[in-house]
PDB file of C-alpha atoms in Angstrom:
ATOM      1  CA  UNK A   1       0.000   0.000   0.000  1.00 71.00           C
ATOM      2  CA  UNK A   2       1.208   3.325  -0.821  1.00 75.00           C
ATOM      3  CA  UNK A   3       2.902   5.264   2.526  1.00 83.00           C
ATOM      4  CA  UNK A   4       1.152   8.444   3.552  1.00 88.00           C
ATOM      5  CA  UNK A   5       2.351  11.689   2.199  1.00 85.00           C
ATOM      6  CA  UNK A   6       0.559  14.244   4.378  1.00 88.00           C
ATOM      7  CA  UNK A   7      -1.421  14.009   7.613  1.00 90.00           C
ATOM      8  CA  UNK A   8      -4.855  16.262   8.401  1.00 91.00           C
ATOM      9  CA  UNK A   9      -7.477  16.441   8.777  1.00 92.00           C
ATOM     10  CA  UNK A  10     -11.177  17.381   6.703  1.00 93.00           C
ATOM     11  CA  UNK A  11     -12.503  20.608   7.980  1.00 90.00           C
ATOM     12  CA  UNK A  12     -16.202  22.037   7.178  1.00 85.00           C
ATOM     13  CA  UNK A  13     -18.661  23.656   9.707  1.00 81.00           C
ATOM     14  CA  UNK A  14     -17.541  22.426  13.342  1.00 80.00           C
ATOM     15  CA  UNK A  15     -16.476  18.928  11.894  1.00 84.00           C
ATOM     16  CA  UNK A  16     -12.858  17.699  11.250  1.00 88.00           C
ATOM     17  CA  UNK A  17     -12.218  14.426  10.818  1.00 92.00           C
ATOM     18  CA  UNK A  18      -8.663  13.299  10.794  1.00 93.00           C
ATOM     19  CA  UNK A  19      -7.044  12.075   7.684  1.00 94.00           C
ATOM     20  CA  UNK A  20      -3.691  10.467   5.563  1.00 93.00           C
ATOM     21  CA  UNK A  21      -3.422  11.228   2.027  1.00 93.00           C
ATOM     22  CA  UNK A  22      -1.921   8.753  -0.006  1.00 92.00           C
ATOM     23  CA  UNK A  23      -1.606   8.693  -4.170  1.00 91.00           C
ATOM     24  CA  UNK A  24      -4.222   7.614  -6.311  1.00 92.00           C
ATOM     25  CA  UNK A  25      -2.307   6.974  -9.520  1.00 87.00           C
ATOM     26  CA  UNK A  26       1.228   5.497 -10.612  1.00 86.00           C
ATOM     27  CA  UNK A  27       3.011   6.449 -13.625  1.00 85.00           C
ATOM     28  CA  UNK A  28       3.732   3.043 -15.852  1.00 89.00           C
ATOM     29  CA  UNK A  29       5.236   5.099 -18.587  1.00 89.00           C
ATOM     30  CA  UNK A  30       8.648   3.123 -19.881  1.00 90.00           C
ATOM     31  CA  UNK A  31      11.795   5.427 -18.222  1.00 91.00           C
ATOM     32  CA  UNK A  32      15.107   5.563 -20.626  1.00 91.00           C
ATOM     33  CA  UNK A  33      18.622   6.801 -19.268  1.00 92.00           C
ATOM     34  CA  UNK A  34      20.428   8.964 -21.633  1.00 91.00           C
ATOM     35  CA  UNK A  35      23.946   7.595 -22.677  1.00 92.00           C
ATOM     36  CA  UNK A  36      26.585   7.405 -25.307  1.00 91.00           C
ATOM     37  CA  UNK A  37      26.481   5.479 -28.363  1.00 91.00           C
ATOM     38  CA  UNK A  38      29.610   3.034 -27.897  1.00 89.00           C
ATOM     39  CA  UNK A  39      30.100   2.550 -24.333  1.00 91.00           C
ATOM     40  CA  UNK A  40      27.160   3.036 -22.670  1.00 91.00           C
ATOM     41  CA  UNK A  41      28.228   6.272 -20.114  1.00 94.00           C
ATOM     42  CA  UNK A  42      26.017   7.956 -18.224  1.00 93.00           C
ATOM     43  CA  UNK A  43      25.200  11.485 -19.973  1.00 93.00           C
ATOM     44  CA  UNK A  44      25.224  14.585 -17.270  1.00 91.00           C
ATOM     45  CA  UNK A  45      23.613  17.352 -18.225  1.00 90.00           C
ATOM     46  CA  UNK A  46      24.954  20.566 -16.729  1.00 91.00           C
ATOM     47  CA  UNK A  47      23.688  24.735 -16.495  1.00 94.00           C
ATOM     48  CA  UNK A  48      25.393  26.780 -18.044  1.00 94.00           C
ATOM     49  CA  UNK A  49      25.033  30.328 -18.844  1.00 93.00           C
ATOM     50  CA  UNK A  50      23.970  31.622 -22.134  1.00 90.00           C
ATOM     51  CA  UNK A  51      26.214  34.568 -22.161  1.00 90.00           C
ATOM     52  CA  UNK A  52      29.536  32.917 -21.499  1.00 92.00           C
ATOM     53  CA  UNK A  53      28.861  29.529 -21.100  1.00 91.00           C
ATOM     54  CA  UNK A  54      30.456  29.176 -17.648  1.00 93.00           C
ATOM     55  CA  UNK A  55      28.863  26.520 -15.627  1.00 94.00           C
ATOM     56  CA  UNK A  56      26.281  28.153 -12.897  1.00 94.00           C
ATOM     57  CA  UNK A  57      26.191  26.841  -9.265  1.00 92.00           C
ATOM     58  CA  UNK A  58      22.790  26.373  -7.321  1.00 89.00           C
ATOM     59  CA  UNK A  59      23.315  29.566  -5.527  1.00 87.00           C
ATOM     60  CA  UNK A  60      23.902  31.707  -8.514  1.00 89.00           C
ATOM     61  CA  UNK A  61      20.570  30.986  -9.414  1.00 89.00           C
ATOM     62  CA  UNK A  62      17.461  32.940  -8.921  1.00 88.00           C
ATOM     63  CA  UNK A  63      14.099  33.056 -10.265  1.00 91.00           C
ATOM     64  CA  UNK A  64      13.460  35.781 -13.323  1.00 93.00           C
ATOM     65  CA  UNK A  65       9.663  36.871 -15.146  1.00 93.00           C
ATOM     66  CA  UNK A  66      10.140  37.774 -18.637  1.00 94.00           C
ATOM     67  CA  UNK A  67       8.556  41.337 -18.958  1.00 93.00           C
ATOM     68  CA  UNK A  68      10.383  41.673 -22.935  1.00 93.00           C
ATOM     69  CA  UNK A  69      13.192  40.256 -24.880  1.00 91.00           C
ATOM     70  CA  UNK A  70      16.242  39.573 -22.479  1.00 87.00           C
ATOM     71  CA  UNK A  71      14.468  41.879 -19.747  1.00 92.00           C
ATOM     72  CA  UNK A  72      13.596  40.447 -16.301  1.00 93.00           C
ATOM     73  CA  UNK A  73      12.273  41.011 -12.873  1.00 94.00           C
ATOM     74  CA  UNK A  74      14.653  38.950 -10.555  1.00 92.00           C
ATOM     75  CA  UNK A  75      12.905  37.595  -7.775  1.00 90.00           C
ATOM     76  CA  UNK A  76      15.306  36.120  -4.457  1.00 86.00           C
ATOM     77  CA  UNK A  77      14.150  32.565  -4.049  1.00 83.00           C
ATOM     78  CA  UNK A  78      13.444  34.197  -0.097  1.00 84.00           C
ATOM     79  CA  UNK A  79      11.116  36.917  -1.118  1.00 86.00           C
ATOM     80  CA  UNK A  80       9.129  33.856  -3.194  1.00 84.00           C
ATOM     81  CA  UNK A  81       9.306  31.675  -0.075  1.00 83.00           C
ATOM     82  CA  UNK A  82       7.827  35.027   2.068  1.00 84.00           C
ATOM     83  CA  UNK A  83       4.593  34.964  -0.137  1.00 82.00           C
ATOM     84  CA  UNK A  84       4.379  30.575   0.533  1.00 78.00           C
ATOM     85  CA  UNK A  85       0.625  29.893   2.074  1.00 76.00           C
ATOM     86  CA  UNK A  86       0.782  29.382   5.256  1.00 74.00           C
ATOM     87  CA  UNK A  87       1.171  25.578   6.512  1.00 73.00           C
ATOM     88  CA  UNK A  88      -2.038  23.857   6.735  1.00 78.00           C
ATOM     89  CA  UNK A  89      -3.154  20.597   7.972  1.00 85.00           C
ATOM     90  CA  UNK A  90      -6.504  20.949   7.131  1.00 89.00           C
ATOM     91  CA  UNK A  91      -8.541  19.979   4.160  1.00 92.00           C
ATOM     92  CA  UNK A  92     -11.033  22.802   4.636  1.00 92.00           C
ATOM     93  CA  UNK A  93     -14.073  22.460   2.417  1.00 94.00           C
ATOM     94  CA  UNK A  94     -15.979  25.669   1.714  1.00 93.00           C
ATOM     95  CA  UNK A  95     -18.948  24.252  -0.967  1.00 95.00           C
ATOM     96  CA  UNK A  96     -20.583  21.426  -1.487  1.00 96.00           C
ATOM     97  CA  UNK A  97     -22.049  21.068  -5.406  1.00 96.00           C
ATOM     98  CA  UNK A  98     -23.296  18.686  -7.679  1.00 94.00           C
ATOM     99  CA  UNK A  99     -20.178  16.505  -8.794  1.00 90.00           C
ATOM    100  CA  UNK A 100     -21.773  16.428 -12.684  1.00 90.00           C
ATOM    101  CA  UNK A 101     -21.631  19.966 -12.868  1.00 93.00           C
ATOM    102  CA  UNK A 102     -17.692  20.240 -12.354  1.00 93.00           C
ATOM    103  CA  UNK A 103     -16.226  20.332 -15.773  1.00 93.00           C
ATOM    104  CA  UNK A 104     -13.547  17.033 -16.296  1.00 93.00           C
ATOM    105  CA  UNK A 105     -10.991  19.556 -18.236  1.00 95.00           C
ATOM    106  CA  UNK A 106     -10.296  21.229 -14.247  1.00 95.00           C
ATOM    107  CA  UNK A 107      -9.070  17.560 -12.582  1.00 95.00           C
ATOM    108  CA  UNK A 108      -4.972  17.651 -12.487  1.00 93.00           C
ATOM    109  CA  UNK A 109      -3.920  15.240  -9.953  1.00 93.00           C
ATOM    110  CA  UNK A 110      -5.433  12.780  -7.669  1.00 94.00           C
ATOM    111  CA  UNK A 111      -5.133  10.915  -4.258  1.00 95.00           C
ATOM    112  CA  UNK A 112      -6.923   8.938  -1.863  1.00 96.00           C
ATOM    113  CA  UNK A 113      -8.028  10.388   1.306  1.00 95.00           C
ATOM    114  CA  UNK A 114      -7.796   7.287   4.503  1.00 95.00           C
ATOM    115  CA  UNK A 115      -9.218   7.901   7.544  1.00 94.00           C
ATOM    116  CA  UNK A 116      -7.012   8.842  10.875  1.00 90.00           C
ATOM    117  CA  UNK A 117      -7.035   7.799  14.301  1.00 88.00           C
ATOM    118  CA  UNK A 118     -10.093   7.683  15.763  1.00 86.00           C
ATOM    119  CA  UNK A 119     -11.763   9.061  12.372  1.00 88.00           C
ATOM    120  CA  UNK A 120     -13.204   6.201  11.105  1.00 93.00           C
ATOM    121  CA  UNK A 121     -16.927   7.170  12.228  1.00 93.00           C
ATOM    122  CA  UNK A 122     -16.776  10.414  10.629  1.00 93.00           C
ATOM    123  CA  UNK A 123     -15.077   9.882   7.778  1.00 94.00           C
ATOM    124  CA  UNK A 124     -17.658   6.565   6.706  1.00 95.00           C
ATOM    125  CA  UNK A 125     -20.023   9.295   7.668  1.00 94.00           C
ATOM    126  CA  UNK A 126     -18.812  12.072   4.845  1.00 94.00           C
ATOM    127  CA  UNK A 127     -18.525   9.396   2.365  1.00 95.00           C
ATOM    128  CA  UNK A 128     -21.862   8.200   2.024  1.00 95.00           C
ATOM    129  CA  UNK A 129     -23.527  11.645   3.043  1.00 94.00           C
ATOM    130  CA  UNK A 130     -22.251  12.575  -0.270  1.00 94.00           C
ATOM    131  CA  UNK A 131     -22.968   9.418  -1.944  1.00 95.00           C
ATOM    132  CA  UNK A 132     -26.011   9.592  -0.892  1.00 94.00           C
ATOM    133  CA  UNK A 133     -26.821  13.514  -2.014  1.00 94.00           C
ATOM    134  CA  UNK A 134     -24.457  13.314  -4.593  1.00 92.00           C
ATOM    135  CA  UNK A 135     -22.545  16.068  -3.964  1.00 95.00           C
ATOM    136  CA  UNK A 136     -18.546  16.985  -3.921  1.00 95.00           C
ATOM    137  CA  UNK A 137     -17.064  19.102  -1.773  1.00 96.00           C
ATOM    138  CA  UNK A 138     -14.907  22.149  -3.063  1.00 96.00           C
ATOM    139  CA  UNK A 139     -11.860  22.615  -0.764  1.00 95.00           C
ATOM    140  CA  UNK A 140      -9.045  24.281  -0.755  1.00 93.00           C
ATOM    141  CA  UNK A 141      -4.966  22.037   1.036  1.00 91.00           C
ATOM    142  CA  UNK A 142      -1.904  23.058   1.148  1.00 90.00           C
ATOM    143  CA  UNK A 143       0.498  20.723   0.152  1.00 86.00           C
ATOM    144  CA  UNK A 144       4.710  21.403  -0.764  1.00 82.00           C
ATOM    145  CA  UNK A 145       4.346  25.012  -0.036  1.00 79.00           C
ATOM    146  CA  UNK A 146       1.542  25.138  -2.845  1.00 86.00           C
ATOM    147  CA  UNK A 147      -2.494  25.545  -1.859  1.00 90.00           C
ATOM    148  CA  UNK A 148      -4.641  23.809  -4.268  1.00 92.00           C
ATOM    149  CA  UNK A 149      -8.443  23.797  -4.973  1.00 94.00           C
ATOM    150  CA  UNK A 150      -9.085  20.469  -4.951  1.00 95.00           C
ATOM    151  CA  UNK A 151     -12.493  18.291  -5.499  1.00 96.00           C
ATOM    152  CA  UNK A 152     -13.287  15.685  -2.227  1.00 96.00           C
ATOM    153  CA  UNK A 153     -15.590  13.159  -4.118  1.00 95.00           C
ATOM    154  CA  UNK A 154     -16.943   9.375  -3.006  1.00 96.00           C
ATOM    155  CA  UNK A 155     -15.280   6.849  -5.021  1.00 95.00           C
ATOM    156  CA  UNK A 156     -16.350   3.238  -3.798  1.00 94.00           C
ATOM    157  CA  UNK A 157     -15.926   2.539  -0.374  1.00 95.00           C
ATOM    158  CA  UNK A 158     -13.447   5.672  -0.161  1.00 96.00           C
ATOM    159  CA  UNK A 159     -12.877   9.118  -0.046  1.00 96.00           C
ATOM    160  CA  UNK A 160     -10.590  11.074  -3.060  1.00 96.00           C
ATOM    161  CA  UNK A 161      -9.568  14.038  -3.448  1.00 96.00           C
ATOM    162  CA  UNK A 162      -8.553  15.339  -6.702  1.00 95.00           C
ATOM    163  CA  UNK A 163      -6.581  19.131  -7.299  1.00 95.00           C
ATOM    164  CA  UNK A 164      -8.380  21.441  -9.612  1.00 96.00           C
ATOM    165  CA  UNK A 165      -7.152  24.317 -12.409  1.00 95.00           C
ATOM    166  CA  UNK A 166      -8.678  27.263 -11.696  1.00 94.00           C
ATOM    167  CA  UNK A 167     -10.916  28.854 -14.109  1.00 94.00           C
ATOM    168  CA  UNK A 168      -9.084  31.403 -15.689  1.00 93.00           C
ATOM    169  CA  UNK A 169      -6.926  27.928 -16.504  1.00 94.00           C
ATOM    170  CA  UNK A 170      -8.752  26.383 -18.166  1.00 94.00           C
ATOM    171  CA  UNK A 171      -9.203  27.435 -21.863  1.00 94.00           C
ATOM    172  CA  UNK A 172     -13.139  27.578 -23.045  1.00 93.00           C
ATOM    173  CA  UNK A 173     -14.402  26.225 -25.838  1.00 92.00           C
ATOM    174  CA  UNK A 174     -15.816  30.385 -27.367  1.00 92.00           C
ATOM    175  CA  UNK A 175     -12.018  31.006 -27.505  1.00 93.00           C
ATOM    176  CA  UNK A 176     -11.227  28.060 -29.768  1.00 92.00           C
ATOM    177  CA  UNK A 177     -11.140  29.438 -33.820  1.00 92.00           C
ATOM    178  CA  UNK A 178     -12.092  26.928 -36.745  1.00 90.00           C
ATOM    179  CA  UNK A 179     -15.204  25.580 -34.497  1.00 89.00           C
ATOM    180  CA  UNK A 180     -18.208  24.559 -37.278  1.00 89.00           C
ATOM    181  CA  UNK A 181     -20.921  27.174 -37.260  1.00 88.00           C
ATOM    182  CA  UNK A 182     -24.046  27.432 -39.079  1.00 88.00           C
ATOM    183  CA  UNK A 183     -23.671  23.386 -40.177  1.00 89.00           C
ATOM    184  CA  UNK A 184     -26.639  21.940 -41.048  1.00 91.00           C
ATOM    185  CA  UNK A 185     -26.984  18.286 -39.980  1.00 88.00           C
ATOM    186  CA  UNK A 186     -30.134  16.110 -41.887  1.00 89.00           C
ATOM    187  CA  UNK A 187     -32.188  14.399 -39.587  1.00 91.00           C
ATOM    188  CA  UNK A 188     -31.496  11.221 -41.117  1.00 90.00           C
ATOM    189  CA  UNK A 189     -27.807  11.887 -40.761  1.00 88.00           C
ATOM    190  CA  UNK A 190     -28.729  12.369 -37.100  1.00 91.00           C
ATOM    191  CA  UNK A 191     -30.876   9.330 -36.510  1.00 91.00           C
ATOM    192  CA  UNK A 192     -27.827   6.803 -38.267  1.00 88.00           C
ATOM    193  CA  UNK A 193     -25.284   8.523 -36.031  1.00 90.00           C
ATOM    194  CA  UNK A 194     -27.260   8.132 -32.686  1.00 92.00           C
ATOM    195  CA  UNK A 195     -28.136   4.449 -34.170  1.00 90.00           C
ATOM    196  CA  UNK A 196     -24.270   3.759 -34.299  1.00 89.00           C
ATOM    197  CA  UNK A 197     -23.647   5.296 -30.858  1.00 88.00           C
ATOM    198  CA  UNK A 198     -26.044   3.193 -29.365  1.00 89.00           C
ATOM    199  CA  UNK A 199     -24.884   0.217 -31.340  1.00 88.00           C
ATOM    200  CA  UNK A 200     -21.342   0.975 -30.219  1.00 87.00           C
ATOM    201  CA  UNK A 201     -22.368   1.857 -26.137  1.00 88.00           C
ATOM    202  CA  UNK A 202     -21.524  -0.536 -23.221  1.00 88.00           C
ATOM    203  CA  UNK A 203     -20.914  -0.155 -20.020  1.00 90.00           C
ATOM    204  CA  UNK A 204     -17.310   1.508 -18.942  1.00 86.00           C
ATOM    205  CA  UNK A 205     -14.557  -0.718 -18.083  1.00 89.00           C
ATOM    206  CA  UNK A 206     -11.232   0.700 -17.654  1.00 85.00           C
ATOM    207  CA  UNK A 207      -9.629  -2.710 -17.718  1.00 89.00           C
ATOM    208  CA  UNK A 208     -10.213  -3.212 -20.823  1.00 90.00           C
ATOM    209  CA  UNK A 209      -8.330  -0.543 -22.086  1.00 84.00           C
ATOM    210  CA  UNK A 210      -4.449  -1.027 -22.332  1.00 89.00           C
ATOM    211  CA  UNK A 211      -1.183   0.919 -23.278  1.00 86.00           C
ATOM    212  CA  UNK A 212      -0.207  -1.233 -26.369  1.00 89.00           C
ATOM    213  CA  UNK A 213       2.672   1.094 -27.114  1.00 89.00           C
ATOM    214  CA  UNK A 214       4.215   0.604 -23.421  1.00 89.00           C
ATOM    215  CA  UNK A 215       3.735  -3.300 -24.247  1.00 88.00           C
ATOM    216  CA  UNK A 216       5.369  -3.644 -27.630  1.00 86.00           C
ATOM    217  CA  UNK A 217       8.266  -1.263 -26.182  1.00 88.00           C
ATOM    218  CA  UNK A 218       8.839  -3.022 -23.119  1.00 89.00           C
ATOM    219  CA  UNK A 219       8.747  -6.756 -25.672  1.00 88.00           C
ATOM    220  CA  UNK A 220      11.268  -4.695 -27.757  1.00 87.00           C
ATOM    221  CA  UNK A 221      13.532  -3.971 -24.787  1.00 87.00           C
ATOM    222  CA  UNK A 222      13.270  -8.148 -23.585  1.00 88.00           C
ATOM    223  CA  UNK A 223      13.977  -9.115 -26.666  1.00 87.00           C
ATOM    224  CA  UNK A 224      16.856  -7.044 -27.545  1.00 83.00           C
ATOM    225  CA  UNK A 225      18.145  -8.009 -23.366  1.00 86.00           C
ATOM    226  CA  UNK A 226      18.109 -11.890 -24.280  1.00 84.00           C
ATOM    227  CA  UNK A 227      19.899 -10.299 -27.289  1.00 83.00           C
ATOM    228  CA  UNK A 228      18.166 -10.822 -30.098  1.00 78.00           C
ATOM    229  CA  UNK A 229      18.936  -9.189 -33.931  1.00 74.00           C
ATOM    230  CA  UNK A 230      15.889  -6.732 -35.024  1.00 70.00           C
ATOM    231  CA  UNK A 231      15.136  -5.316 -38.043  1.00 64.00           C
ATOM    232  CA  UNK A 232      13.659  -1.932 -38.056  1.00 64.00           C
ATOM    233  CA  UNK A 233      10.251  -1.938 -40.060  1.00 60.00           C
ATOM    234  CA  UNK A 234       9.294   1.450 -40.379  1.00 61.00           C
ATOM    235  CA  UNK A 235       5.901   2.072 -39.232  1.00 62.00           C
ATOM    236  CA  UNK A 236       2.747   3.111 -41.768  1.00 62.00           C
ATOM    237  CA  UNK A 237       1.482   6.262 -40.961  1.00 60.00           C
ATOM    238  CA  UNK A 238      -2.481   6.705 -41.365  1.00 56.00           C
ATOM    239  CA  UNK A 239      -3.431   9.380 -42.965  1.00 59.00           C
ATOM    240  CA  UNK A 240      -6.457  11.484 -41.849  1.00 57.00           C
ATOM    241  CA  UNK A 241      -8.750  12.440 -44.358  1.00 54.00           C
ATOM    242  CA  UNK A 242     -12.550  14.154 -45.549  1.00 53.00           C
ATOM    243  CA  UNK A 243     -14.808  11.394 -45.431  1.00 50.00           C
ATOM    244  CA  UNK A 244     -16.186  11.526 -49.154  1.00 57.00           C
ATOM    245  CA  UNK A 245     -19.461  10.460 -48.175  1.00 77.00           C
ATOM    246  CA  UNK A 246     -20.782  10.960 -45.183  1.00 75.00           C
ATOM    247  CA  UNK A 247     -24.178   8.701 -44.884  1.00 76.00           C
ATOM    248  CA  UNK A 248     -22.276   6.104 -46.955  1.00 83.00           C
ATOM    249  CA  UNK A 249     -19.968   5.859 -44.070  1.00 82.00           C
ATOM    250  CA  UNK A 250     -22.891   5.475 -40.970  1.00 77.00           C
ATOM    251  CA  UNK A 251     -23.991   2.599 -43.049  1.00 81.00           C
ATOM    252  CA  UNK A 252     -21.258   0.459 -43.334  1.00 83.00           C
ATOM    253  CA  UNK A 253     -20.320   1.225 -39.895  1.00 83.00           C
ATOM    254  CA  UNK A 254     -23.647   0.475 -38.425  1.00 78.00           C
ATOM    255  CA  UNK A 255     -23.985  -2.465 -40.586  1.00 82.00           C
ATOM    256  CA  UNK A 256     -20.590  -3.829 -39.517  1.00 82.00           C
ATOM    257  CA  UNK A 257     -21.818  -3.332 -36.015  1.00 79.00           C
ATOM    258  CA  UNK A 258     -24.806  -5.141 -36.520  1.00 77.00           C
ATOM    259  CA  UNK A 259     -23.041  -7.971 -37.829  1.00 78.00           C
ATOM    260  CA  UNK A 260     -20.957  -8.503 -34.851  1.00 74.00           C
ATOM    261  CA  UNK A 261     -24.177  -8.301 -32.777  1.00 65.00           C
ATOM    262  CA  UNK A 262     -24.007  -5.211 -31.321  1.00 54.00           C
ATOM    263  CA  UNK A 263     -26.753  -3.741 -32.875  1.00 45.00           C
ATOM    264  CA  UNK A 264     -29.468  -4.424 -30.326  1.00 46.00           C
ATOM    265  CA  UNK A 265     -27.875  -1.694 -27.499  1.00 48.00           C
ATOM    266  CA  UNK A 266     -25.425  -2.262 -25.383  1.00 48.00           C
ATOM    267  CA  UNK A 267     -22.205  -4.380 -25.805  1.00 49.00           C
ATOM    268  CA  UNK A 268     -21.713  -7.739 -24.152  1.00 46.00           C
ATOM    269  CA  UNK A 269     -18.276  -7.327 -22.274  1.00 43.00           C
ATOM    270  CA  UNK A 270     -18.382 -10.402 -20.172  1.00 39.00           C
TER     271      UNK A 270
END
């Protein structure tokens, strides 16, 4: 089981109910080293300074906003740590809302909330109280010197808690160019594409889903270790393309669906 990595406690009205936070997610992405062609050494990568090309030590260094080409506000790395929220061991939740209504785009990262000593009660007590409404709770940690907005949410027999973007982060869909406007759409057009949605629909299972490209590079790197010869095939790029006719297209798809025996709703995935 993952270790704790902060220690609190949930805060909202008069109620606080103890807590550990632990991480939600591992990364499973393949890691490489850098080294040198030949004879395998370690590459170091060092800072140097554009000007001269010197090497820079850790205390040369200090933080610097861009205000125009090659001018900068130099900031101390102590008058940044004087503006650090204050520490906080307290999850304190200021709103509860409807978890549908929070847009997916916000969520950054996510961890599991576990109850502390003597919290049990009160935390199996928040948990289904918002099952039960179906509500989140908007909150606001501090965590490394950084305060986050952050989403508490049920999920199964547990509580998460997930950071947020702020708003002004987040990049909305009016301020996207090259969106379709004024399209017309038939309403037979309509009725095959819903058709093939439904034909298509099942019910969501994450473990179906798999990184194929981590696979076939991790087999690469096995096979190459018990040092076997590859040949390099290059790899077909698909091309993207106008589909010439559009109604042509939602009938060959839904009749390729129906001949798998999906057409009748959802998918069997047993």
């Amino acid at each position: 089981m993952p270790r704790a990595i902060w220690n609190g406690a949930i805060s909202f009205g008069l109620v606080n109910i103890p807590v550990k936070l632990v991480t939600a997610t591992q990364s499973k992405k393949v890691s490489f080293r850098e080294i040198r062609r030949g004879d395998n050494s370690r590459i170091r990568h060092r800072k140097v300074a554009a000007a001269d090309g010197e090497e820079v030590t850790q205390d040369e260094i200090v933080k610097g906003y861009e205000i125009g080409p090659d001018r900068y506000v130099v900031l101390d790395p102590e008058e940044l740590r004087a503006l650090d929220p204050q520490r906080s061991r307290a999850i304190d939740i200021e709103d509860f809302v409807d978890l549908a209504e929070i847009e997916p785009l916000q969520y950054e990262s996510s961890y599991y909330l576990l109850p502390g000593d003597m919290g049990s009660k009160s935390y199996e007590l928040l948990r289904r109280a918002m099952e039960e409404t179906g509500k989140a709770g908007v909150a606001r940690f501090t965590l490394r010197s950084r305060q986050y907005l952050a989403v508490l949410r049920p999920v199964g027999n547990a509580l998460a808690v997930s950071t947020l973007l702020y708003d002004d982060e987040v990049i909305k869909p009016e301020q996207l160019d090259g969106l379709p406007e004024d399209v017309e759409v038939a309403d037979r057009e309509l009725t095959m594409a819903s058709s093939l949605i439904e034909s298509m629909t099942t019910e969501w299972d994450p473990s179906r889903y798999h990184d194929e490209h981590r696979q076939r590079v991790l087999e690469l790197i096995e096979r190459k270790a018990e040092g076997e010869d590859l040949a390099t095939v290059p790899e077909q790029e698909r091309e993207a393309g106008d589909v010439v006719d559009l109604m042509a297209a939602l009938e060959a798809s839904l009749s390729a669906a129906k001949s798998e025996g999906k057409g009748g709703g959802q998918r069997d995935t047993a």
